[in-house]
Coordinates of C-alpha atoms in Angstrom, one line a residue:
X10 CA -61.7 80.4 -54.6
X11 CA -61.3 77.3 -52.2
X12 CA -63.5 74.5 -53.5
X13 CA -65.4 72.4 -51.1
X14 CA -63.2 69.4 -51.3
X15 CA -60.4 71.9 -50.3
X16 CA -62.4 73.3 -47.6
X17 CA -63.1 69.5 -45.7
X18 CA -59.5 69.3 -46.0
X19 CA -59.1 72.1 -44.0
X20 CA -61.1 71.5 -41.5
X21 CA -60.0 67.6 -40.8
X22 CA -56.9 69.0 -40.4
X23 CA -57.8 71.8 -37.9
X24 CA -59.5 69.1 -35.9
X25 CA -56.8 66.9 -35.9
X26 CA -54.1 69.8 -35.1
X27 CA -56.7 71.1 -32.0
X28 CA -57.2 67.8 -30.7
X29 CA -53.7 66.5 -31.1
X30 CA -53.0 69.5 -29.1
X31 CA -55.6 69.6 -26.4
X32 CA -54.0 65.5 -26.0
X33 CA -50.8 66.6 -25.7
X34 CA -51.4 68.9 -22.9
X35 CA -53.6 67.3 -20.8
X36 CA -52.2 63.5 -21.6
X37 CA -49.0 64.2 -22.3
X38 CA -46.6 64.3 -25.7
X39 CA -45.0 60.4 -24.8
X40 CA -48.7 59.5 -23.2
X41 CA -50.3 60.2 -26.6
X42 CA -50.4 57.9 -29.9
X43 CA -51.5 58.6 -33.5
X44 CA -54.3 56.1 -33.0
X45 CA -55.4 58.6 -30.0
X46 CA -55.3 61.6 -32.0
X47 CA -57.3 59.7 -35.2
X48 CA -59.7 58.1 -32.9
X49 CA -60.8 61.1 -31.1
X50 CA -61.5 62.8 -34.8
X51 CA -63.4 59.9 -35.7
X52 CA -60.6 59.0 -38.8
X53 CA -58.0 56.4 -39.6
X54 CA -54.1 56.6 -39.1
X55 CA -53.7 56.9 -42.2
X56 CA -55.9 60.2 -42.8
X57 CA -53.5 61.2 -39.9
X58 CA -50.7 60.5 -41.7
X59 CA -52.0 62.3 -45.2
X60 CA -51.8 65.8 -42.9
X61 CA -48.8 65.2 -40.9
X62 CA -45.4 63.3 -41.1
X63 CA -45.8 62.1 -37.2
X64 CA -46.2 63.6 -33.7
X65 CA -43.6 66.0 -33.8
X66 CA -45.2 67.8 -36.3
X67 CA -48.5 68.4 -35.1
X68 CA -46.5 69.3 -32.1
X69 CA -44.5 72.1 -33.3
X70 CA -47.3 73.4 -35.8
X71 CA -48.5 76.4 -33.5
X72 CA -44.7 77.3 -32.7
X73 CA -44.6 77.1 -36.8
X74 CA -47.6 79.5 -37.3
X75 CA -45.6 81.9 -34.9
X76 CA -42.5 81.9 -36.4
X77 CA -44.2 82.5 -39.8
X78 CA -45.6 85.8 -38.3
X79 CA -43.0 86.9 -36.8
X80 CA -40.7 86.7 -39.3
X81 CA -43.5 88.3 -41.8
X82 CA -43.7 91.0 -38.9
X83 CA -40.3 92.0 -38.9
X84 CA -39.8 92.4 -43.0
X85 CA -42.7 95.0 -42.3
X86 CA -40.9 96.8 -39.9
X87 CA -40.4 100.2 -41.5
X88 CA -37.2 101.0 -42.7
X89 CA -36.0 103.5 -40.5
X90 CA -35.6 101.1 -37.7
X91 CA -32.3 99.7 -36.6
X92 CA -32.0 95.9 -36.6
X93 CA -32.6 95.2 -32.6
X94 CA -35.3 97.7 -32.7
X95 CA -37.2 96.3 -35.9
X96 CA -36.7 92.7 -33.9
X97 CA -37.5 94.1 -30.6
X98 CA -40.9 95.9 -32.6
X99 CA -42.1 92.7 -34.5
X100 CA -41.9 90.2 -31.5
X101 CA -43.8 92.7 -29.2
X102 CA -46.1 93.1 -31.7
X103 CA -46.7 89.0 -32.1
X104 CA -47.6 88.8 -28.6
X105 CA -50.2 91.3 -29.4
X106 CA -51.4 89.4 -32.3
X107 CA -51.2 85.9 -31.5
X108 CA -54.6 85.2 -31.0
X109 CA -55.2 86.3 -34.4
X110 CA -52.4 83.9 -35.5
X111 CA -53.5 80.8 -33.4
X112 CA -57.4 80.8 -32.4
X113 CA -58.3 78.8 -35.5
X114 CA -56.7 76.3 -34.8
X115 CA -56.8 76.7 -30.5
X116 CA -57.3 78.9 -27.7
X117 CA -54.3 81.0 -27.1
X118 CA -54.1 79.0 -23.7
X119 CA -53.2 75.3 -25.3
X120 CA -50.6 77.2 -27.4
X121 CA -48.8 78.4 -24.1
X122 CA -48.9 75.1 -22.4
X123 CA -47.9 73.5 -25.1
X124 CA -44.5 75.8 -24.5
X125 CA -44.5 74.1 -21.4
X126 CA -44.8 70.5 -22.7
X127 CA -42.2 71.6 -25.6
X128 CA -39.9 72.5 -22.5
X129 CA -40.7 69.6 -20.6
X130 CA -40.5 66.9 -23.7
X131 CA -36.7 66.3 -24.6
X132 CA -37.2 65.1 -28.1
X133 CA -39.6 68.2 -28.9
X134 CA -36.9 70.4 -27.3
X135 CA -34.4 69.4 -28.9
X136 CA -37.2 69.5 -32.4
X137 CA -37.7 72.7 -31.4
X138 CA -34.2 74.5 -30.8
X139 CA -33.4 72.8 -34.3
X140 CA -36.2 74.9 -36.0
X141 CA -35.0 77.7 -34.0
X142 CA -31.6 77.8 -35.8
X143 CA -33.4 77.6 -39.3
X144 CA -35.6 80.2 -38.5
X145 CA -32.6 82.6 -37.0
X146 CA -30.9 82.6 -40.3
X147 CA -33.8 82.9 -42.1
X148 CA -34.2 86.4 -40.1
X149 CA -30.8 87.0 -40.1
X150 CA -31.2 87.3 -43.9
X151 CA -34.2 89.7 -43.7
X152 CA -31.9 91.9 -41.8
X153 CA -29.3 91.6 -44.4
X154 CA -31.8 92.6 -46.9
X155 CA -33.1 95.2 -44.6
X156 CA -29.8 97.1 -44.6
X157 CA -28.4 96.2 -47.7
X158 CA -25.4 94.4 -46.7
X159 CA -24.3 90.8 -47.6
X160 CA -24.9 88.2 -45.1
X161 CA -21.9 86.4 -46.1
X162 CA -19.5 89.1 -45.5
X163 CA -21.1 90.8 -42.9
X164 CA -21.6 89.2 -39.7
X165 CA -23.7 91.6 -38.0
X166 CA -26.9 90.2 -39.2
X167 CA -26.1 86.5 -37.5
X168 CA -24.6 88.4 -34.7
X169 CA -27.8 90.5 -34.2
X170 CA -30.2 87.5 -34.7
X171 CA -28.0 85.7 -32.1
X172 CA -28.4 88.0 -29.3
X173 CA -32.2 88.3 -30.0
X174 CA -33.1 84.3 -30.0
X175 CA -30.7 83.8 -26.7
X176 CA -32.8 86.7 -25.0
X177 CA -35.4 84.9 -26.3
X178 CA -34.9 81.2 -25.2
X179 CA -33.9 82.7 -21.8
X180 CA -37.5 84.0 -21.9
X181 CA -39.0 81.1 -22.9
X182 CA -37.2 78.7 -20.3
X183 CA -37.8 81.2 -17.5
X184 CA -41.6 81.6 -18.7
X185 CA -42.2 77.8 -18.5
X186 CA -41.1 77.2 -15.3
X187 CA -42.2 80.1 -13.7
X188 CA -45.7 80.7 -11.8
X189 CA -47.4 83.1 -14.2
X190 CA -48.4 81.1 -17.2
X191 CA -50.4 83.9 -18.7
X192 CA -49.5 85.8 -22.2
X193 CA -49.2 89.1 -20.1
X194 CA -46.3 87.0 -18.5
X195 CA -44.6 86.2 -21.4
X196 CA -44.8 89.4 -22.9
X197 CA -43.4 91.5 -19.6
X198 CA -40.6 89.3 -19.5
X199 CA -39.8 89.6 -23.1
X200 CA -39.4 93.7 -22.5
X201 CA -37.6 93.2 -19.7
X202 CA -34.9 91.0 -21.3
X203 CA -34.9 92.6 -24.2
X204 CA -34.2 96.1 -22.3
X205 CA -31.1 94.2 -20.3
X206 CA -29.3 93.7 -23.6
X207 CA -27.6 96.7 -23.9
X208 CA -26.2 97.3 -20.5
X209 CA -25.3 93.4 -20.2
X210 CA -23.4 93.9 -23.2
X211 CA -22.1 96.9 -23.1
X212 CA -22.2 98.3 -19.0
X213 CA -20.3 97.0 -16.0
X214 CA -21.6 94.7 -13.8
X215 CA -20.1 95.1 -10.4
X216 CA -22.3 96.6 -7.5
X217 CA -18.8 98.0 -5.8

C-alpha cells in the first residue's frame, strides 16, 4: 500500500510532467528552461532534477508510457496470431486505449502535439528515433518468444519488427505534418499503412 510520503511524490511529479508538457507545446521545447517548469509548480530546480535527469526526459515520458503499453499489448496478443497480425492488433488497440494510458498525467490532446513538437525539435527527434530502436528489439524479442525461435539465429523477428516501425515512422511523420491532428487521424492512417505492407512488398507496382 502506497504510503503518503509516496503518494506526494507522485503527484509533484505528475505536475511537473503535465506542466513541462503543456510548456513545451505552447512555448516551445528550446523556448522552455527547467527554472520554467519548477517555477510554474511552485518547487526548486533541484526537486526538478530529483524526478528527471533534464528536459528530454520529461519530453519523451508520454512517448515512454506508450511504448510500455504497447509492447505489454502485444505479449498479450493470443497465440494464434502471426507476428504482423499480433503487431498490427496491439497498436490498433493502443490507439484505442491511450487515454487510459496518458490522462493522468495529460489530456490525450498535449500528447499528440507533443508528436508534433517531437517532429519539429531535432535533438528530441533524434532522442526519440534512438528509443525507437531499443524499443524495436525489445519487441522483436517478444516475437521471438512468441514463436519459439531464437532471435539470434533467426532473423525474422528483427525483420518483422523492422517493417512494422518504418510503417510506423511513415505514420508518424505524415501525421505531424498533415491537417488532421486528431487521434481518429492517427489511427486511419495507421490501418491504411499497415494494409499497404503486403502488396508494397510483395505486388507490382506499375499502373501499365
Amino acid at each position: 500500500m502506497e504510503t503518503l510520503r509516496e503518494r506526494k511524490k507522485q503527484r509533484t511529479r505528475e505536475a511537473l510532467l503535465r506542466t513541462a508538457l503543456e510548456l513545451f507545446t505552447t512555448r516551445g521545447y528550446e523556448d522552455t528552461t527547467v527554472d520554467d517548469i519548477a517555477d510554474a509548480v511552485e518547487v526548486s530546480q533541484r526537486t526538478f532534477f530529483r524526478y528527471f535527469v533534464g528536459k528530454e526526459e520529461a519530453a519523451l515520458a508520454l512517448q515512454e508510457m506508450t511504448e510500455t503499453h504497447f509492447l505489454r499489448a502485444v505479449r498479450e496478443r493470443p497465440a494464434h496470431e502471426p507476428p504482423m497480425e499480433a503487431l498490427r492488433q496491439a497498436v490498433l488497440e493502443s490507439w484505442d486505449s491511450l487515454s487510459e494510458v496518458v490522462e493522468s498525467v495529460a489530456p490525450v490532446e498535449v500528447f499528440l502535439r507533443m508528436y508534433q513538437v517531437i517532429e519539429s525539435t531535432p535533438v528530441l527527434l533524434a532522442a526519440h528515433l534512438r528509443r525507437s530502436l531499443e524499443t524495436e528489439e525489445a519487441i522483436a524479442r517478444v516475437l521471438a518468444e512468441r514463436e519459439g525461435v531464437d532471435i539470434d539465429a533467426d532473423p525474422r523477428p528483427r525483420l518483422a519488427v523492422a517493417v512494422f516501425g518504418g510503417v510506423m515512422r511513415l505514420t508518424e511523420r505524415r501525421w505531424s505534418t498533415g491537417e488532421e491532428a486528431s487521434l481518429d487521424a492517427i489511427r486511419a492512417l495507421t490501418v491504411q499503412y499497415l494494409e499497404q505492407v503486403g502488396p508494397a512488398l510483395t505486388g507490382s507496382w506499375r499502373t501499365h
